[in-house]
Amino acid sequence: MKVLVLAFVVLTGNGGVSSAAKGPHYDASSGIPAWVDIDTPKKFYKATSSRGESWDLVMSDEFNRPGRNFTAGVDPMWTAIEMADGVNAALEYYSVNMTETVTEADGRGVFRIITKLDDISFRVYNQYKNPPGFQQSRMYYRSGMLQSWNKFCMQGGLIEVSCQQPGVTGANNPDANNPQARVTGGIYYPTWPGVWLLGNLGRALFMASTSRMWPWSYNVCDANLEKDQRISACDGNPGFGLNPHQGRGAPEIDILEGGGAAISSSVQIAPGMPDEYRPVFPINGESPYCIYSNECKTIGANTPDVPSSITATRGHRSWYQGLRYAAHVCAAKADQIQVASQINASLELGIVDNSCKLSTCPASFDVNGDRGPVDGKAGSGLYWGVNKDGQCFPVMNGYNGAYLCDPYTTNSKCTAPLHSDGNGNGNKIAPFAYQMDAISANWPVEFAAYSGYLKYQLEWVLGRRGYVRWMIDGVPLFEIPAEALESPPQNAAKSNPKKLMIEEPLYLIFNTALSTSWGTVPPNAGKPCRGDGLDPKVNRICDAYPLYLKLDYIRVWQNTSTMSVGCDPASHPTRLWIDGHKSEYEDIDNPNIDVDGNAFCNDNADCTLGGSIVTGSCSASNRCVCSAPAVCVVLWCC
């Protein structure tokens, strides 16, 4: 759950031409598709979608070549970040040299993000400080973030990532005895790794670019929301090459966010639902964090439409409807086995208790979820939302979004403003105050996620019949159908905004964060890891650093007749907007530099366009060298 609008940063423009300017995308003379790694075996050039369609490989990186350099302007697909993480109560400083490719002892080539102990002092400008100004800051961890921003973007597709999450697998970790056992969580999993996608109009960590851009997916001219959405459908002349009357933004899809005992998979989207479609906010001094343990005393605060009387009182359902949840194979627990007929009968009678139980609610605790046969296979005995065999099962996340505000707003839903009179802004920050939604499921994970590699998959289909679906090695976990976003519950006044199924060009991000508030928390958070050095268990945990997020490969397939790659498509342009707001997307340490060629190659045919004109050649170091500046954004030359 990456809140991308609250941060401190200093931004300085650095010129250059946006990589998104280049296109279209052609295959090399050798037949290698534009973004496909030459090391990807041909047997992976096709994949079958969850709906049985044959899709084509459009992008891959096998990470087989050790020693790659991800400094800005070097790698044709990826850029590593050099800056402090200023969001989500972060504890780490991102550095380029914390990203690397290596060959492991078993011969496997992998990309790694290193997370190590450190002591970093730096000076930053904090717009959210009172008064705004420079401040001296300190972080005790150094880690890495890798982005394909403004290089490789996609609109729809199937993503597969073979990934090992960072964790302390030794140091007497009690979970290490059985790879299939469920992780118990806690101190042995101190980081917050992520594999996710974000709209190209917002560059992660560059808060000026994400303010009022993240995570909008809304194409309606709404006078009440116009000031909060930076590129609104109300604007008939937005400029910068944008399409008139098209609402734009930078929505987010999280393939995985590690959290120790569970992994979170989510869509982040705006505008969020108004209060009357959300769980009731805890009252009478009750902590708002009770939602995470499902123990709120306030009626209706734990789960949407629980108890059932909430629905009757409101006169409509709440939250997103028809979400789909299914089991992930792990060590089964007999006390979590459910029977579909019993759950259906309970829901028909109505839920009386103020919180869900496995005997009365679906295993997901989502009483509005789909309860039909998984993937329509009635004979399988498997039903969405029902934990037939007591396996690891995704549960609706208690976190359902945040109310985002500029630092000067006096809106009662926001934290105390910097200036209570609301007049201290000086037009430095455009005013905003809006709800964003996190449609999210947390699913228990086995220790193998930390000791080995799992195949995490995301399938994203655009349009009104589309969906976002999470899988492990082809087995479904969680699915959000487009209808849930575009046809939400309504009162008589139809006050619930109808979002748009995500269709922005999204880019890929890998990172490992540490936080005092998100994921799991490291020892002595906000201080050196070992604290006073007197706790033997803490010392063992801290001695286990560095920790590694590892990716064996990433591959992307698409239905090329309905999906596309590219960061500046005609349907959703970004190039001229980014070029016109350079200082919001780059700084002196993180310039936006175009890369021509430089892909790995076996021979000249891997580096040139088909035909009589030679556009590039394969160097002695097996890298594509372009004969002239490339006119399309691909890994080779054209």
CSV table of N, CA and C in Angstrom, one decimal, residues 437-529:
chain,number,residue,atom,x,y,z
A,437,ASP,N,-8.9,4.3,-2.7
A,437,ASP,CA,-9.3,3.0,-2.3
A,437,ASP,C,-8.2,2.0,-2.5
A,438,ALA,N,-8.0,1.1,-1.6
A,438,ALA,CA,-7.2,-0.1,-1.8
A,438,ALA,C,-8.0,-1.3,-1.8
A,439,ILE,N,-8.2,-1.9,-2.9
A,439,ILE,CA,-9.0,-3.2,-3.0
A,439,ILE,C,-7.9,-4.3,-2.9
A,440,SER,N,-7.9,-5.0,-1.7
A,440,SER,CA,-6.7,-5.7,-1.4
A,440,SER,C,-7.1,-7.0,-0.6
A,441,ALA,N,-6.3,-8.0,-0.9
A,441,ALA,CA,-6.4,-9.3,-0.1
A,441,ALA,C,-5.0,-9.7,0.4
A,442,ASN,N,-5.0,-10.2,1.7
A,442,ASN,CA,-3.8,-10.7,2.3
A,442,ASN,C,-3.9,-12.2,2.3
A,443,TRP,N,-2.9,-12.9,1.9
A,443,TRP,CA,-2.9,-14.3,1.9
A,443,TRP,C,-1.7,-14.9,2.6
A,444,PRO,N,-2.0,-15.9,3.5
A,444,PRO,CA,-0.9,-16.6,4.2
A,444,PRO,C,0.1,-17.2,3.2
A,445,VAL,N,1.3,-17.2,3.6
A,445,VAL,CA,2.4,-17.7,2.7
A,445,VAL,C,3.2,-18.8,3.5
A,446,GLU,N,3.7,-19.7,2.7
A,446,GLU,CA,4.6,-20.8,3.3
A,446,GLU,C,6.0,-20.3,3.3
A,447,PHE,N,6.9,-21.0,4.1
A,447,PHE,CA,8.3,-20.6,4.2
A,447,PHE,C,9.0,-20.7,2.9
A,448,ALA,N,8.6,-21.5,2.0
A,448,ALA,CA,9.2,-21.6,0.7
A,448,ALA,C,9.3,-20.3,0.0
A,449,ALA,N,8.5,-19.3,0.3
A,449,ALA,CA,8.5,-18.0,-0.3
A,449,ALA,C,9.8,-17.3,0.0
A,450,TYR,N,10.4,-17.7,1.1
A,450,TYR,CA,11.7,-17.1,1.6
A,450,TYR,C,12.9,-18.0,1.4
A,451,SER,N,12.7,-19.3,1.3
A,451,SER,CA,13.8,-20.2,1.1
A,451,SER,C,14.0,-20.6,-0.3
A,452,GLY,N,13.0,-20.4,-1.1
A,452,GLY,CA,13.1,-20.8,-2.5
A,452,GLY,C,12.4,-19.8,-3.4
A,453,TYR,N,12.0,-20.2,-4.6
A,453,TYR,CA,11.3,-19.3,-5.6
A,453,TYR,C,9.9,-19.7,-5.8
A,454,LEU,N,9.0,-18.8,-5.8
A,454,LEU,CA,7.6,-19.0,-6.2
A,454,LEU,C,7.3,-18.2,-7.5
A,455,LYS,N,6.4,-18.8,-8.3
A,455,LYS,CA,6.0,-18.1,-9.5
A,455,LYS,C,4.7,-17.2,-9.2
A,456,TYR,N,5.0,-15.9,-9.1
A,456,TYR,CA,3.9,-15.0,-8.9
A,456,TYR,C,3.4,-14.5,-10.2
A,457,GLN,N,2.1,-14.5,-10.4
A,457,GLN,CA,1.5,-14.2,-11.7
A,457,GLN,C,0.4,-13.1,-11.5
A,458,LEU,N,0.3,-12.2,-12.5
A,458,LEU,CA,-0.7,-11.2,-12.5
A,458,LEU,C,-1.3,-11.2,-13.9
A,459,GLU,N,-2.6,-11.3,-14.1
A,459,GLU,CA,-3.3,-11.2,-15.4
A,459,GLU,C,-4.2,-10.0,-15.3
A,460,TRP,N,-3.9,-9.1,-16.3
A,460,TRP,CA,-4.7,-7.9,-16.3
A,460,TRP,C,-5.3,-7.7,-17.7
A,461,VAL,N,-6.6,-7.6,-17.8
A,461,VAL,CA,-7.3,-7.5,-19.0
A,461,VAL,C,-8.1,-6.2,-19.0
A,462,LEU,N,-8.0,-5.3,-20.0
A,462,LEU,CA,-8.7,-4.1,-20.0
A,462,LEU,C,-10.1,-4.2,-20.4
A,463,GLY,N,-10.9,-3.1,-20.2
A,463,GLY,CA,-12.2,-3.0,-20.7
A,463,GLY,C,-13.3,-3.5,-19.7
A,464,ARG,N,-14.5,-3.3,-20.1
A,464,ARG,CA,-15.6,-3.6,-19.2
A,464,ARG,C,-15.8,-5.0,-18.9
A,465,ARG,N,-15.2,-5.9,-19.7
A,465,ARG,CA,-15.3,-7.3,-19.4
A,465,ARG,C,-13.9,-7.8,-18.9
A,466,GLY,N,-13.1,-6.8,-18.5
A,466,GLY,CA,-11.8,-7.2,-18.0
A,466,GLY,C,-11.7,-7.5,-16.5
A,467,TYR,N,-10.5,-7.7,-16.0
A,467,TYR,CA,-10.3,-8.1,-14.7
A,467,TYR,C,-8.8,-7.9,-14.3
A,468,VAL,N,-8.5,-8.0,-13.0
A,468,VAL,CA,-7.1,-8.1,-12.6
A,468,VAL,C,-7.1,-9.4,-11.7
A,469,ARG,N,-6.2,-10.3,-12.0
A,469,ARG,CA,-6.2,-11.6,-11.4
A,469,ARG,C,-4.8,-12.0,-10.9
A,470,TRP,N,-4.7,-12.4,-9.6
A,470,TRP,CA,-3.5,-12.9,-9.1
A,470,TRP,C,-3.4,-14.4,-9.0
A,471,MET,N,-2.3,-15.0,-9.3
A,471,MET,CA,-2.2,-16.4,-9.3
A,471,MET,C,-0.8,-16.8,-8.8
A,472,ILE,N,-0.7,-18.0,-8.3
A,472,ILE,CA,0.6,-18.7,-8.0
A,472,ILE,C,0.7,-19.9,-8.9
A,473,ASP,N,1.7,-19.9,-9.8
A,473,ASP,CA,1.9,-21.0,-10.7
A,473,ASP,C,0.6,-21.5,-11.4
A,474,GLY,N,-0.2,-20.5,-11.8
A,474,GLY,CA,-1.4,-20.8,-12.5
A,474,GLY,C,-2.7,-21.1,-11.7
A,475,VAL,N,-2.5,-21.1,-10.4
A,475,VAL,CA,-3.6,-21.3,-9.5
A,475,VAL,C,-4.2,-20.0,-9.0
A,476,PRO,N,-5.5,-19.7,-9.2
A,476,PRO,CA,-6.0,-18.4,-8.8
A,476,PRO,C,-6.0,-18.2,-7.3
A,477,LEU,N,-5.7,-16.9,-6.9
A,477,LEU,CA,-5.8,-16.5,-5.5
A,477,LEU,C,-6.9,-15.4,-5.3
A,478,PHE,N,-6.9,-14.4,-6.2
A,478,PHE,CA,-7.7,-13.2,-6.0
A,478,PHE,C,-8.0,-12.6,-7.3
A,479,GLU,N,-9.2,-12.1,-7.5
A,479,GLU,CA,-9.6,-11.5,-8.8
A,479,GLU,C,-10.5,-10.4,-8.6
A,480,ILE,N,-10.3,-9.3,-9.3
A,480,ILE,CA,-11.1,-8.1,-9.2
A,480,ILE,C,-11.7,-7.9,-10.6
A,481,PRO,N,-13.0,-8.2,-10.8
A,481,PRO,CA,-13.6,-8.0,-12.2
A,481,PRO,C,-13.9,-6.5,-12.4
A,482,ALA,N,-13.8,-6.1,-13.7
A,482,ALA,CA,-14.0,-4.7,-14.0
A,482,ALA,C,-15.4,-4.2,-13.5
A,483,GLU,N,-16.4,-5.1,-13.5
A,483,GLU,CA,-17.7,-4.7,-13.0
A,483,GLU,C,-17.7,-4.1,-11.6
A,484,ALA,N,-16.8,-4.7,-10.8
A,484,ALA,CA,-16.7,-4.2,-9.4
A,484,ALA,C,-16.3,-2.8,-9.3
A,485,LEU,N,-15.4,-2.3,-10.3
A,485,LEU,CA,-15.0,-0.9,-10.3
A,485,LEU,C,-16.0,0.0,-11.0
A,486,GLU,N,-16.6,-0.5,-12.0
A,486,GLU,CA,-17.4,0.3,-12.9
A,486,GLU,C,-18.9,0.3,-12.5
A,487,SER,N,-19.3,-0.6,-11.7
A,487,SER,CA,-20.7,-0.7,-11.3
A,487,SER,C,-20.8,-0.9,-9.8
A,488,PRO,N,-20.4,0.1,-9.0
A,488,PRO,CA,-20.4,0.0,-7.6
A,488,PRO,C,-21.8,0.1,-7.0
A,489,PRO,N,-22.0,-0.3,-5.7
A,489,PRO,CA,-23.3,0.0,-5.1
A,489,PRO,C,-23.7,1.4,-5.1
A,490,GLN,N,-25.0,1.7,-5.2
A,490,GLN,CA,-25.5,3.1,-5.2
A,490,GLN,C,-26.7,3.3,-4.3
A,491,ASN,N,-26.7,4.6,-3.8
A,491,ASN,CA,-27.9,5.0,-3.1
A,491,ASN,C,-28.9,5.7,-4.1
A,492,ALA,N,-30.0,6.2,-3.6
A,492,ALA,CA,-30.9,6.8,-4.6
A,492,ALA,C,-30.3,8.0,-5.3
A,493,ALA,N,-29.4,8.7,-4.7
A,493,ALA,CA,-28.8,9.8,-5.4
A,493,ALA,C,-27.6,9.4,-6.3
A,494,LYS,N,-27.3,8.1,-6.3
A,494,LYS,CA,-26.2,7.6,-7.2
A,494,LYS,C,-24.9,8.4,-6.9
A,495,SER,N,-24.5,8.4,-5.6
A,495,SER,CA,-23.4,9.3,-5.2
A,495,SER,C,-22.0,8.5,-5.2
A,496,ASN,N,-22.0,7.3,-5.6
A,496,ASN,CA,-20.8,6.5,-5.6
A,496,ASN,C,-20.1,6.6,-7.0
A,497,PRO,N,-18.9,7.2,-7.1
A,497,PRO,CA,-18.3,7.4,-8.4
A,497,PRO,C,-18.0,6.1,-9.1
A,498,LYS,N,-18.2,6.0,-10.4
A,498,LYS,CA,-17.9,4.8,-11.2
A,498,LYS,C,-16.5,5.0,-11.7
A,499,LYS,N,-15.6,4.2,-11.2
A,499,LYS,CA,-14.2,4.2,-11.6
A,499,LYS,C,-14.1,3.5,-13.0
A,500,LEU,N,-12.9,3.7,-13.6
A,500,LEU,CA,-12.6,3.1,-14.9
A,500,LEU,C,-11.7,1.9,-14.6
A,501,MET,N,-12.0,0.8,-15.3
A,501,MET,CA,-11.1,-0.3,-15.2
A,501,MET,C,-9.7,0.2,-15.7
A,502,ILE,N,-8.7,-0.1,-15.0
A,502,ILE,CA,-7.3,0.4,-15.2
A,502,ILE,C,-6.9,0.2,-16.7
A,503,GLU,N,-6.6,1.3,-17.4
A,503,GLU,CA,-6.1,1.2,-18.7
A,503,GLU,C,-4.9,2.0,-19.1
A,504,GLU,N,-4.4,2.7,-18.1
A,504,GLU,CA,-3.2,3.5,-18.2
A,504,GLU,C,-2.0,2.6,-18.6
A,505,PRO,N,-1.0,3.2,-19.4
A,505,PRO,CA,0.2,2.4,-19.5
A,505,PRO,C,1.0,2.4,-18.2
A,506,LEU,N,1.2,1.2,-17.7
A,506,LEU,CA,1.8,1.0,-16.4
A,506,LEU,C,3.3,0.4,-16.6
A,507,TYR,N,4.1,0.9,-15.7
A,507,TYR,CA,5.5,0.4,-15.7
A,507,TYR,C,5.8,-0.5,-14.5
A,508,LEU,N,6.9,-1.2,-14.5
A,508,LEU,CA,7.2,-2.2,-13.4
A,508,LEU,C,8.2,-1.6,-12.4
A,509,ILE,N,8.0,-2.0,-11.2
A,509,ILE,CA,8.9,-1.6,-10.1
A,509,ILE,C,9.2,-2.8,-9.2
A,510,PHE,N,10.5,-2.9,-8.8
A,510,PHE,CA,10.9,-3.8,-7.8
A,510,PHE,C,11.6,-3.0,-6.7
A,511,ASN,N,11.2,-3.3,-5.4
A,511,ASN,CA,11.9,-2.6,-4.3
A,511,ASN,C,11.8,-3.4,-3.0
A,512,THR,N,12.7,-3.0,-2.1
A,512,THR,CA,12.6,-3.5,-0.7
A,512,THR,C,12.7,-2.3,0.2
A,513,ALA,N,11.6,-2.1,0.9
A,513,ALA,CA,11.5,-1.0,1.8
A,513,ALA,C,11.5,-1.5,3.2
A,514,LEU,N,11.7,-0.6,4.2
A,514,LEU,CA,11.5,-0.9,5.6
A,514,LEU,C,10.7,0.2,6.2
A,515,SER,N,9.8,-0.1,7.1
A,515,SER,CA,8.9,1.0,7.6
A,515,SER,C,8.6,0.7,9.1
A,516,THR,N,8.2,1.8,9.7
A,516,THR,CA,7.6,1.7,11.1
A,516,THR,C,6.1,1.3,11.1
A,517,SER,N,5.5,1.4,9.9
A,517,SER,CA,4.0,1.3,9.9
A,517,SER,C,3.5,0.3,8.9
A,518,TRP,N,4.3,-0.2,7.9
A,518,TRP,CA,3.8,-1.0,6.8
A,518,TRP,C,4.7,-2.3,6.8
A,519,GLY,N,4.1,-3.4,6.3
A,519,GLY,CA,4.8,-4.6,6.2
A,519,GLY,C,5.1,-5.1,7.6
A,520,THR,N,6.2,-5.7,7.8
A,520,THR,CA,6.7,-6.0,9.2
A,520,THR,C,7.8,-5.0,9.6
A,521,VAL,N,8.0,-4.9,10.8
A,521,VAL,CA,8.9,-3.8,11.3
A,521,VAL,C,10.2,-4.4,11.8
A,522,PRO,N,11.3,-3.8,11.4
A,522,PRO,CA,12.6,-4.2,11.9
A,522,PRO,C,12.8,-4.0,13.4
A,523,PRO,N,13.8,-4.6,14.0
A,523,PRO,CA,14.1,-4.3,15.4
A,523,PRO,C,14.5,-2.9,15.6
A,524,ASN,N,14.0,-2.3,16.7
A,524,ASN,CA,14.4,-0.9,17.1
A,524,ASN,C,14.2,0.1,15.9
A,525,ALA,N,13.0,0.0,15.3
A,525,ALA,CA,12.7,0.8,14.1
A,525,ALA,C,12.9,2.3,14.4
A,526,GLY,N,13.6,2.9,13.5
A,526,GLY,CA,14.0,4.3,13.6
A,526,GLY,C,15.3,4.5,14.3
A,527,LYS,N,15.9,3.4,14.7
A,527,LYS,CA,17.2,3.5,15.4
A,527,LYS,C,18.1,2.4,14.7
A,528,PRO,N,19.4,2.4,15.1
A,528,PRO,CA,20.2,1.3,14.6
A,528,PRO,C,19.6,-0.1,15.0
A,529,CYS,N,19.8,-1.0,14.1
A,529,CYS,CA,19.1,-2.3,14.2
A,529,CYS,C,19.3,-3.0,15.6
